[in-house]
C-alpha positions as a Python dict, from the first residue, in 0.01 Angstrom:
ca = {
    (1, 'X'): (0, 0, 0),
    (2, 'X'): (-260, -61, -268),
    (3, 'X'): (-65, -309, -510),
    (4, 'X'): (-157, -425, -871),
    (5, 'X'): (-102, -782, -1022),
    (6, 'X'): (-66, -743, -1397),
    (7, 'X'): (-6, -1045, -1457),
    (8, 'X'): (-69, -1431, -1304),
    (9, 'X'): (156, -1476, -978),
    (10, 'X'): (135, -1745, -754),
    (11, 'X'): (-176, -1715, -490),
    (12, 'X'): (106, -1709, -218),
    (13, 'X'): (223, -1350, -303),
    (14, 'X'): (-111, -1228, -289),
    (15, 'X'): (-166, -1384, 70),
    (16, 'X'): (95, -1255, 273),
    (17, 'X'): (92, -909, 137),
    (18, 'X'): (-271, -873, 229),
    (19, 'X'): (-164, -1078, 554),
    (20, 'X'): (75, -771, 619),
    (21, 'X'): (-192, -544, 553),
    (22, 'X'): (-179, -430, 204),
    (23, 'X'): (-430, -417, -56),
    (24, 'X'): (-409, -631, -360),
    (25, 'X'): (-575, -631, -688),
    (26, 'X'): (-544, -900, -972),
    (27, 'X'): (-584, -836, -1348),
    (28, 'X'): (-354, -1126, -1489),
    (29, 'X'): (-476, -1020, -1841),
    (30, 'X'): (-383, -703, -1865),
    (31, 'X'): (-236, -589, -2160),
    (32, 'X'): (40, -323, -2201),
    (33, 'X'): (-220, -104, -2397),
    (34, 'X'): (-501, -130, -2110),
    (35, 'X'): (-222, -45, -1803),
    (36, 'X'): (-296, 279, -1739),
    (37, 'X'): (-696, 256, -1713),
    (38, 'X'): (-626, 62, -1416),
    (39, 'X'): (-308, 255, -1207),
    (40, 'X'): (-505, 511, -1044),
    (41, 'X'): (-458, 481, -637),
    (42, 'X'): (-203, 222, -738),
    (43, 'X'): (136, 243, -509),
    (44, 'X'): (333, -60, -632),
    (45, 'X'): (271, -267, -967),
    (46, 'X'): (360, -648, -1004),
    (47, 'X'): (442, -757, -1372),
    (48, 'X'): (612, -1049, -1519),
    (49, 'X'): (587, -1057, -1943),
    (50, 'X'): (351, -743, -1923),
    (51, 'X'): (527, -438, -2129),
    (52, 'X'): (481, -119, -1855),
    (53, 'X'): (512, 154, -2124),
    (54, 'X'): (619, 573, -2068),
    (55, 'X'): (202, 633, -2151),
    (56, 'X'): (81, 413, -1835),
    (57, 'X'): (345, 529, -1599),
    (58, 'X'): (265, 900, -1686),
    (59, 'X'): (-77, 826, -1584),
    (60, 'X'): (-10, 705, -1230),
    (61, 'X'): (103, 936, -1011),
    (62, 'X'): (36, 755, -704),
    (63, 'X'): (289, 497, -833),
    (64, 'X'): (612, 442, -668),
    (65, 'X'): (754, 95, -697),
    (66, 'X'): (722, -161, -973),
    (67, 'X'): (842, -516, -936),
    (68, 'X'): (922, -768, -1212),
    (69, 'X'): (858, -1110, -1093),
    (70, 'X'): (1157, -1233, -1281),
    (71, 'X'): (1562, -1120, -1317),
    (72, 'X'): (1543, -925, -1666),
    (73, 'X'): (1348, -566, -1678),
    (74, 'X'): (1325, -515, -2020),
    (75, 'X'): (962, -497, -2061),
    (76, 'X'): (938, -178, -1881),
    (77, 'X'): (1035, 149, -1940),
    (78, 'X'): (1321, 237, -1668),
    (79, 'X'): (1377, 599, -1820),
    (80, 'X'): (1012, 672, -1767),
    (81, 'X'): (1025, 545, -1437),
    (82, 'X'): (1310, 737, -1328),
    (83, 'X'): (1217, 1040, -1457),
    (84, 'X'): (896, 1018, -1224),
    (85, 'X'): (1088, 859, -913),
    (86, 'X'): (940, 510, -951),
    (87, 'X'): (1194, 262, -815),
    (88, 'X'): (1240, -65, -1052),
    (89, 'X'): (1300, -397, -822),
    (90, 'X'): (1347, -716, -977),
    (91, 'X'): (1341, -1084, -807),
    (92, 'X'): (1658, -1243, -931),
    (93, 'X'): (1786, -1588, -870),
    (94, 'X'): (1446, -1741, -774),
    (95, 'X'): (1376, -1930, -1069),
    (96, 'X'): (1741, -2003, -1112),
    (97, 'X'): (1724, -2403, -1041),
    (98, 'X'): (1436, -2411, -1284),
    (99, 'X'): (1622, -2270, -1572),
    (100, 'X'): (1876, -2503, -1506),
    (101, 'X'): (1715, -2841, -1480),
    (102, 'X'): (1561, -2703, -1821),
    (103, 'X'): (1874, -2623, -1953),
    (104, 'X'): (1997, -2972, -1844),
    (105, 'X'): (1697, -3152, -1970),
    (106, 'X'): (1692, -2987, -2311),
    (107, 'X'): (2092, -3135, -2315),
    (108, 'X'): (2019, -3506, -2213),
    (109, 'X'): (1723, -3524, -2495),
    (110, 'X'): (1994, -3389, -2788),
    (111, 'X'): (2214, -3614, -2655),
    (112, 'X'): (1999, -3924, -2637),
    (113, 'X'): (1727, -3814, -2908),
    (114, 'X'): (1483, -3854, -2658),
    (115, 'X'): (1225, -3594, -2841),
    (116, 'X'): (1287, -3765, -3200),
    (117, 'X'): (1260, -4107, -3059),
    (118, 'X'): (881, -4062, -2838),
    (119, 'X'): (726, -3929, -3171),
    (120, 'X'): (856, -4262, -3321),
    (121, 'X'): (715, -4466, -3059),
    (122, 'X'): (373, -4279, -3050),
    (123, 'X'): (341, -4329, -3440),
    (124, 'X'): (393, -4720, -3370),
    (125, 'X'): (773, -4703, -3533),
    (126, 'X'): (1058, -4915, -3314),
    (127, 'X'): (1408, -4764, -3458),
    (128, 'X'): (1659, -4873, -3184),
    (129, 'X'): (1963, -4851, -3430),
    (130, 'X'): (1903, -4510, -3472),
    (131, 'X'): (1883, -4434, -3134),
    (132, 'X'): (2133, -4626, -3016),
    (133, 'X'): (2389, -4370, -3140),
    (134, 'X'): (2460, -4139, -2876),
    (135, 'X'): (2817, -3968, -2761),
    (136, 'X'): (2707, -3950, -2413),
    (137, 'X'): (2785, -3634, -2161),
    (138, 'X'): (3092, -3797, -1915),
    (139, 'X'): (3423, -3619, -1988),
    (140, 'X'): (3271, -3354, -2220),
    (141, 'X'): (3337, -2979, -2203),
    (142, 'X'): (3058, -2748, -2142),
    (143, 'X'): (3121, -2386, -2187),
    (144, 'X'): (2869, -2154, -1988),
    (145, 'X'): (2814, -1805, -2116),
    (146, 'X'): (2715, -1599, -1836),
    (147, 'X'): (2853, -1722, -1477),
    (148, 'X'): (2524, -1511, -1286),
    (149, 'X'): (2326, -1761, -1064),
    (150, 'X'): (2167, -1946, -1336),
    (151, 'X'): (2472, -2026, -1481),
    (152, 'X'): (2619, -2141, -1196),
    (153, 'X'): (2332, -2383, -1134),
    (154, 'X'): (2355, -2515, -1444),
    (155, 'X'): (2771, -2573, -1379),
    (156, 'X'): (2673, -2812, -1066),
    (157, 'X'): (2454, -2958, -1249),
    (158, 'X'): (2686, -3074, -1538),
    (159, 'X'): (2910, -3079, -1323),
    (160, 'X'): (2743, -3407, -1141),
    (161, 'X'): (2701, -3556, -1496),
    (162, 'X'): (3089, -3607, -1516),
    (163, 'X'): (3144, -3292, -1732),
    (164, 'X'): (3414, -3000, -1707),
    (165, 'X'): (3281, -2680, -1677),
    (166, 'X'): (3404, -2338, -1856),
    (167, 'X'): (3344, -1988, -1849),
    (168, 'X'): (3534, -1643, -1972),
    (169, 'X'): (3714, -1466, -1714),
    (170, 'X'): (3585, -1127, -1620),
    (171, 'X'): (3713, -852, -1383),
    (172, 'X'): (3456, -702, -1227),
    (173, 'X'): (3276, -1060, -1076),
    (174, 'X'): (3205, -1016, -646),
    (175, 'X'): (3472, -1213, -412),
    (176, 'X'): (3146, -1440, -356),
    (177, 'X'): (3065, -1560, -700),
    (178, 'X'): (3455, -1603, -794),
    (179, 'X'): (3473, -1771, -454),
    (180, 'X'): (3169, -1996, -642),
    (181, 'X'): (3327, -2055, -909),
    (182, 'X'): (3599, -2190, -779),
    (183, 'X'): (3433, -2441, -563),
    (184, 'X'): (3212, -2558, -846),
    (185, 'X'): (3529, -2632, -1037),
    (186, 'X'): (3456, -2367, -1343),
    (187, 'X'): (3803, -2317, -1550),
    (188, 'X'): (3794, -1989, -1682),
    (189, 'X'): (3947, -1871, -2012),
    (190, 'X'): (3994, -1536, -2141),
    (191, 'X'): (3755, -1503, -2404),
    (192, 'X'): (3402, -1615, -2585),
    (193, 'X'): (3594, -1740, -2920),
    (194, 'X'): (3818, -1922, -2702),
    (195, 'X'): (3540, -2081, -2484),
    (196, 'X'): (3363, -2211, -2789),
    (197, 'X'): (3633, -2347, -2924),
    (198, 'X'): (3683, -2588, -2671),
    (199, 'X'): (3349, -2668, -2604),
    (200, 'X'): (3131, -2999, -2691),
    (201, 'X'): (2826, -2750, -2522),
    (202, 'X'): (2760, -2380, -2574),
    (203, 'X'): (2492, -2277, -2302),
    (204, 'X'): (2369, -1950, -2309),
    (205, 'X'): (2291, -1762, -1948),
    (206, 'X'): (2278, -1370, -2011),
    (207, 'X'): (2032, -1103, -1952),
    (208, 'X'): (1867, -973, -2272),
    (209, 'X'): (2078, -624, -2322),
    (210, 'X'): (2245, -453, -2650),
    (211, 'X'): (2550, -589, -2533),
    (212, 'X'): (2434, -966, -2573),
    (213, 'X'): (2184, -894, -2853),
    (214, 'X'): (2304, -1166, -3163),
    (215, 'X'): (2585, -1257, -2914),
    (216, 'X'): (2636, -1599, -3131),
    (217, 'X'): (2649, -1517, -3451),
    (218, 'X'): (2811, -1635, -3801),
    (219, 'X'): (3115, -1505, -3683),
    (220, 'X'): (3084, -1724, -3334),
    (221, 'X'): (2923, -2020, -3483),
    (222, 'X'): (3214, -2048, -3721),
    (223, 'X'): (3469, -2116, -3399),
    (224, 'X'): (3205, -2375, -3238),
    (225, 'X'): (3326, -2744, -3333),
    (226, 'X'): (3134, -2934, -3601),
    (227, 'X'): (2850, -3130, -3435),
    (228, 'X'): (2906, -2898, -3114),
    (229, 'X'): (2528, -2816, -2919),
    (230, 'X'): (2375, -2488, -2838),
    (231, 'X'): (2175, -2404, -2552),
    (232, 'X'): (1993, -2121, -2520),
    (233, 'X'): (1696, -2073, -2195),
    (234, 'X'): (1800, -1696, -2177),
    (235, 'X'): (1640, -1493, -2444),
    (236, 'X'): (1607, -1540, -2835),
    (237, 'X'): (1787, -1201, -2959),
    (238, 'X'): (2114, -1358, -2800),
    (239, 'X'): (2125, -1585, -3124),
    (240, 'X'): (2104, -1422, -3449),
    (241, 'X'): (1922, -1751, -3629),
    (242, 'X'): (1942, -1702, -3936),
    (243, 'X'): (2339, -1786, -3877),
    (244, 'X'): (2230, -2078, -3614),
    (245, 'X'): (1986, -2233, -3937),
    (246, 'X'): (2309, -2235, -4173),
    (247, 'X'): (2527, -2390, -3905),
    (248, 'X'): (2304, -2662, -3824),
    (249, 'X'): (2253, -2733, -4149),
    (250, 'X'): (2684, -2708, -4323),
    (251, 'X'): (2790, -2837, -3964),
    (252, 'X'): (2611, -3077, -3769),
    (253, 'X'): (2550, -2812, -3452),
    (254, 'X'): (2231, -2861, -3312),
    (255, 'X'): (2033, -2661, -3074),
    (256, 'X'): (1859, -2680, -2719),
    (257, 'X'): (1611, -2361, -2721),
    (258, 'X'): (1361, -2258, -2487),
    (259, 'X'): (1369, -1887, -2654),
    (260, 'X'): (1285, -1742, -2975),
    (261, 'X'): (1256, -1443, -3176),
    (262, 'X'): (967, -1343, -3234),
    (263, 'X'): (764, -1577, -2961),
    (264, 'X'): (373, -1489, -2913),
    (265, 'X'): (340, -1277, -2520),
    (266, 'X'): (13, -1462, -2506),
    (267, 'X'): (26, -1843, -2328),
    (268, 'X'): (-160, -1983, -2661),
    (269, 'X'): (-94, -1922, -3003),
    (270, 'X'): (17, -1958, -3375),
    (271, 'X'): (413, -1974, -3387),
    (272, 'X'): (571, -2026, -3726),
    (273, 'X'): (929, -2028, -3655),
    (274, 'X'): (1167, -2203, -3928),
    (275, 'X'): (1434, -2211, -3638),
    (276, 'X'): (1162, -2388, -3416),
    (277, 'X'): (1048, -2616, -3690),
    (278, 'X'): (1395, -2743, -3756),
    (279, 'X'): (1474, -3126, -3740),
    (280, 'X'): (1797, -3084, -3544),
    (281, 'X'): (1631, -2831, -3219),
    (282, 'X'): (1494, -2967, -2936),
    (283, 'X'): (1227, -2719, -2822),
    (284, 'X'): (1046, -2593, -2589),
    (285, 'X'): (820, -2295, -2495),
    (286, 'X'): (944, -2010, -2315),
    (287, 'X'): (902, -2250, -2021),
    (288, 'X'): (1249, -2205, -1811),
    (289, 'X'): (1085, -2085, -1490),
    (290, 'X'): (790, -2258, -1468),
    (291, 'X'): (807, -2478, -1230),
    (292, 'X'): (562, -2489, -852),
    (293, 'X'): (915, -2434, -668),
    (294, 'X'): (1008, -2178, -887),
    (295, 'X'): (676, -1987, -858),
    (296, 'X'): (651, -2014, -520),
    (297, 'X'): (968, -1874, -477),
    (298, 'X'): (945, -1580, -732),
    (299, 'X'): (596, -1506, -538),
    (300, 'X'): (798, -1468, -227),
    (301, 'X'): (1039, -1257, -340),
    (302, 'X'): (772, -1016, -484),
    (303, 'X'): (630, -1008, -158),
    (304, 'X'): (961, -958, 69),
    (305, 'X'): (1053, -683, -203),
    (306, 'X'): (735, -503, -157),
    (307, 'X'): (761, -554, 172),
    (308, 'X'): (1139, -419, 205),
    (309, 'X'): (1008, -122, -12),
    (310, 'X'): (714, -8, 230),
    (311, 'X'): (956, -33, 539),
    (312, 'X'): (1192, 180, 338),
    (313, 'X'): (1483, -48, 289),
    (314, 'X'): (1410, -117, -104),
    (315, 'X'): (1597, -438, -257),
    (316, 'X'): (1702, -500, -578),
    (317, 'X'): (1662, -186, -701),
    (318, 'X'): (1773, -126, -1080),
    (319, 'X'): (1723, 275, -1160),
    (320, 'X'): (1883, 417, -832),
    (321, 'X'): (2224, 612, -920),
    (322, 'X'): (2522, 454, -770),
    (323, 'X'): (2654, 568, -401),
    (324, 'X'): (2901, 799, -455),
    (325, 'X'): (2718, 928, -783),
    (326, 'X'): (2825, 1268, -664),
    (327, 'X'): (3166, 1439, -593),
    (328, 'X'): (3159, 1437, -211),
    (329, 'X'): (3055, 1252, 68),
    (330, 'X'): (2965, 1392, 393),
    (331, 'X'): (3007, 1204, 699),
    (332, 'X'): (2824, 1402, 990),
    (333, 'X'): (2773, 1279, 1368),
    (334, 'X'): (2535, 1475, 1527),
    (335, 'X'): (2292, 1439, 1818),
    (336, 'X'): (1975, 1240, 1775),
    (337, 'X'): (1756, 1592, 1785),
    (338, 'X'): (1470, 1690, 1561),
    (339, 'X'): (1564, 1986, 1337),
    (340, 'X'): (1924, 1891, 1293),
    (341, 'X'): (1932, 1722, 1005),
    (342, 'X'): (1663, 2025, 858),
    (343, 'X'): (1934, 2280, 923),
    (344, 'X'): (2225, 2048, 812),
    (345, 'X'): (2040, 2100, 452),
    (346, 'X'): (1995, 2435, 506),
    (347, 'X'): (2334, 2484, 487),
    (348, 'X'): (2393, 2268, 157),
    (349, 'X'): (2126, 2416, -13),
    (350, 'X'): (2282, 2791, 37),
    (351, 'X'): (2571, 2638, -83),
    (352, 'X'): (2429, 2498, -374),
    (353, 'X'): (2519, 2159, -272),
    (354, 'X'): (2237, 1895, -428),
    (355, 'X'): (2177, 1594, -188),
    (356, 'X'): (2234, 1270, -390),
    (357, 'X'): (2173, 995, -145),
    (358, 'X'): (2182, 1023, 252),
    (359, 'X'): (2153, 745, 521),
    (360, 'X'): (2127, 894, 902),
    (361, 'X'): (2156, 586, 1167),
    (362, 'X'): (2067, 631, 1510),
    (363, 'X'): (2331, 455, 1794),
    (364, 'X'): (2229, 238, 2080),
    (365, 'X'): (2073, 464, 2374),
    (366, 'X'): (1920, 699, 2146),
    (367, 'X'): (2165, 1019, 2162),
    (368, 'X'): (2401, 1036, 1883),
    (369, 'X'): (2373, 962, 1558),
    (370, 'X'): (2552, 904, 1218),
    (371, 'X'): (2421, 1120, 865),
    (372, 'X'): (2626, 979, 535),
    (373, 'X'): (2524, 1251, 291),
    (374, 'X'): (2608, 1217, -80),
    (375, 'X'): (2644, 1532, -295),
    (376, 'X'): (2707, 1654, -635),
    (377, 'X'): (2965, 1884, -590),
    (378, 'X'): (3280, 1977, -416),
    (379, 'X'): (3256, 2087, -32),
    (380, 'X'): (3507, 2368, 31),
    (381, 'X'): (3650, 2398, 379),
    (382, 'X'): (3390, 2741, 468),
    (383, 'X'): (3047, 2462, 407),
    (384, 'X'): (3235, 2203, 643),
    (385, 'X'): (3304, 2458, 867),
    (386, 'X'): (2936, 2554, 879),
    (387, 'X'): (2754, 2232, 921),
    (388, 'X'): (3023, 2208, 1193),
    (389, 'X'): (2839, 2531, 1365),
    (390, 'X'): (2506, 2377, 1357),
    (391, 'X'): (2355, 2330, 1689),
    (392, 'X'): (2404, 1957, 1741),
    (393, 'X'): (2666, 1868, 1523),
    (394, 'X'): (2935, 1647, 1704),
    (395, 'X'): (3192, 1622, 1407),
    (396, 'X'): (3240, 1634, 1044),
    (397, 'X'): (3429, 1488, 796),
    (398, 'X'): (3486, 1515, 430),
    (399, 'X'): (3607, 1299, 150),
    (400, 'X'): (3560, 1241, -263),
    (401, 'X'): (3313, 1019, -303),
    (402, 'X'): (3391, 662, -436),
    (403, 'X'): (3152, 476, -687),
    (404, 'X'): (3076, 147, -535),
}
């Protein structure tokens, strides 16, 4: 596969796809505008901050996988890309332990005025009373929005420091990360206004969405506690800060960011953010996930994705229908011949049967197999009895198909 870089990755990525055999080209500085001069011959496109618009994927139709080096996708255009049958992978959880010792770091200097009291010391100006006034983390509640893999990082983490750990009960979590949570020690309540109201810490661990755009707002901020911190090393649009600027300022809350509206996409610029600029946020800049480990680990996850992708097994995918997207599900054993499976959808397509998803698995020895077909409609008895009459077919079965 030839594969484009769009943006800086670490050198490791690079090596072992071209160690596998692939072709790589790097143009860190490409901007969203420029994306499309540069696609042609291009199977599979890496991006981290670069915006992949509709224009540049409808001029690259050799494309068919593009990777974020990162957990959100919002800088790219998933309708676009499904509508040309470009499959969106991310890399979550790599950079998960760097967000967290972040998130944890941005908490200890609130706590201990550790920014406030350097830029004393570097302009020559001993204030130890001032500094000596801190409430300290042991026995303090911390209530994390968002219990993904970040979150829970963060929970250990606080966790060690002596604190108790909360998070809003959901229904639809996996046996694994409720199993998680439980062995971390997380209480869970059953809602966000409850969670803040028994919180000394608010930190903030959800994927930028419509759902979590000005999450905390006035309404929120006015259940926090007075003097209560906010942490935020997801994404600025969760805070609406206008609301966050009044609160620190009637009610003591200050505010551990590492996001901001309104941040510059370059690595250098200009920033004049009031929020930023205020005397009660410890800041810093956009800087959750860089760490060495953390690259090095997002690098190998681009590779192992692009990797899984070309062996056709894709991971992480984001813009694939659900199994079971249809209204039936086919379950055919047949013999391991060629042309079975060719007249198998021979018979669906007379039937006007459209094939949503199908996975055909070849048992030891070679001679039988198993076909799981997908489709979007309802499979009368006279189809089943049909694919039954191919040559080849061992057995089939039918049954509504179940989104999983």
């Amino acid at each position: 596969m030839h594969v484009l870089f769009a943006d800086s990755l670490d050198a490791s990525a690079e090596a072992a796809l071209e160690a596998s055999g692939h072709t790589v080209t790097s143009r860190p500085t490409l901007k969203a505008e420029d994306l499309a001069a540069h696609l042609e011959g291009v199977d599979a496109l890496v991006v981290r901050s670069t915006k992949v618009i509709a224009e540049a994927i409808d001029a690259a139709p050799q494309l068919s996988l593009i990777v974020r080096a990162g957990a959100g996708v919002e800088n790219i255009d998933m309708d676009a890309a499904s509508e040309h049958g470009i499959h969106v992978c991310n890399v979550p959880g790599r950079n998960a332990v760097a967000v967290a010792e972040l998130t944890m770091g941005l908490l200890l200097a609130i706590d201990r005025h550790i920014a406030a009291a350097t830029a004393d010391l570097r302009n020559g100006d001993w204030n130890k009373a001032t500094y000596s006034q801190a409430d300290g983390l042991l026995g303090r509640t911390i209530g994390i929005v968002g219990l993904g893999e970040i979150g829970l990082h963060v929970a250990e983490r606080a966790k060690a420091f002596g604190m108790s750990v909360i998070g809003v009960r959901k229904p639809n979590r996996s046996d694994a990360t409720e199993a998680r949570i439980r062995s971390v020690g997380v209480r869970l309540v059953d809602d966000l206004e409850a969670l803040v109201r028994e919180s000394d810490v608010v930190s903030l661990h959800v994927p930028a969405s419509d759902d979590t755009k000005a999450l905390v707002d006035a309404d929120l901020l006015a259940r926090f506690r007075d003097g209560a911190i906010l942490l935020n090393t997801s994404r600025g649009d969760c805070v609406d800060e206008a609301a966050l600027l009044t609160a620190m300022d009637e009610r003591g809350i200050r505010a551990g960011l590492d996001v901001y509206q309104g941040e510059p996409s370059s690595g250098q610029a200009e920033f004049a953010s009031p929020l930023a600029s205020h005397p009660s946020v410890v800041g810093t800049h956009h800087v959750g996930a860089s760490t060495e480990q953390a690259q090095q680990s997002v690098a190998a996850g681009v590779a192992e994705t692009i990797e899984a992708f070309a062996a056709g097994d894709p991971i992480n995918c984001l813009n694939l229908a659900p199994r079971g997207a249809g209204r039936a599900s086919i379950t055919l054993r047949h013999y391991d011949r060629v042309g079975v499976l060719a007249n198998v959808f021979g018979v669906l397509r007379g039937a006007g049967l459209n094939v949503q998803h199908m996975e055909n698995r070849v048992f030891a020895g070679g001679t039988a197999a198993v076909a799981i077909i997908d489709v979007g409609g309802e499979v009368i008895q006279e189809v089943a009895d049909a694919l039954m009459d191919v040559d080849n077919v061992l057995g089939v079965s039918v049954t509504p198909a179940v989104t999983r």
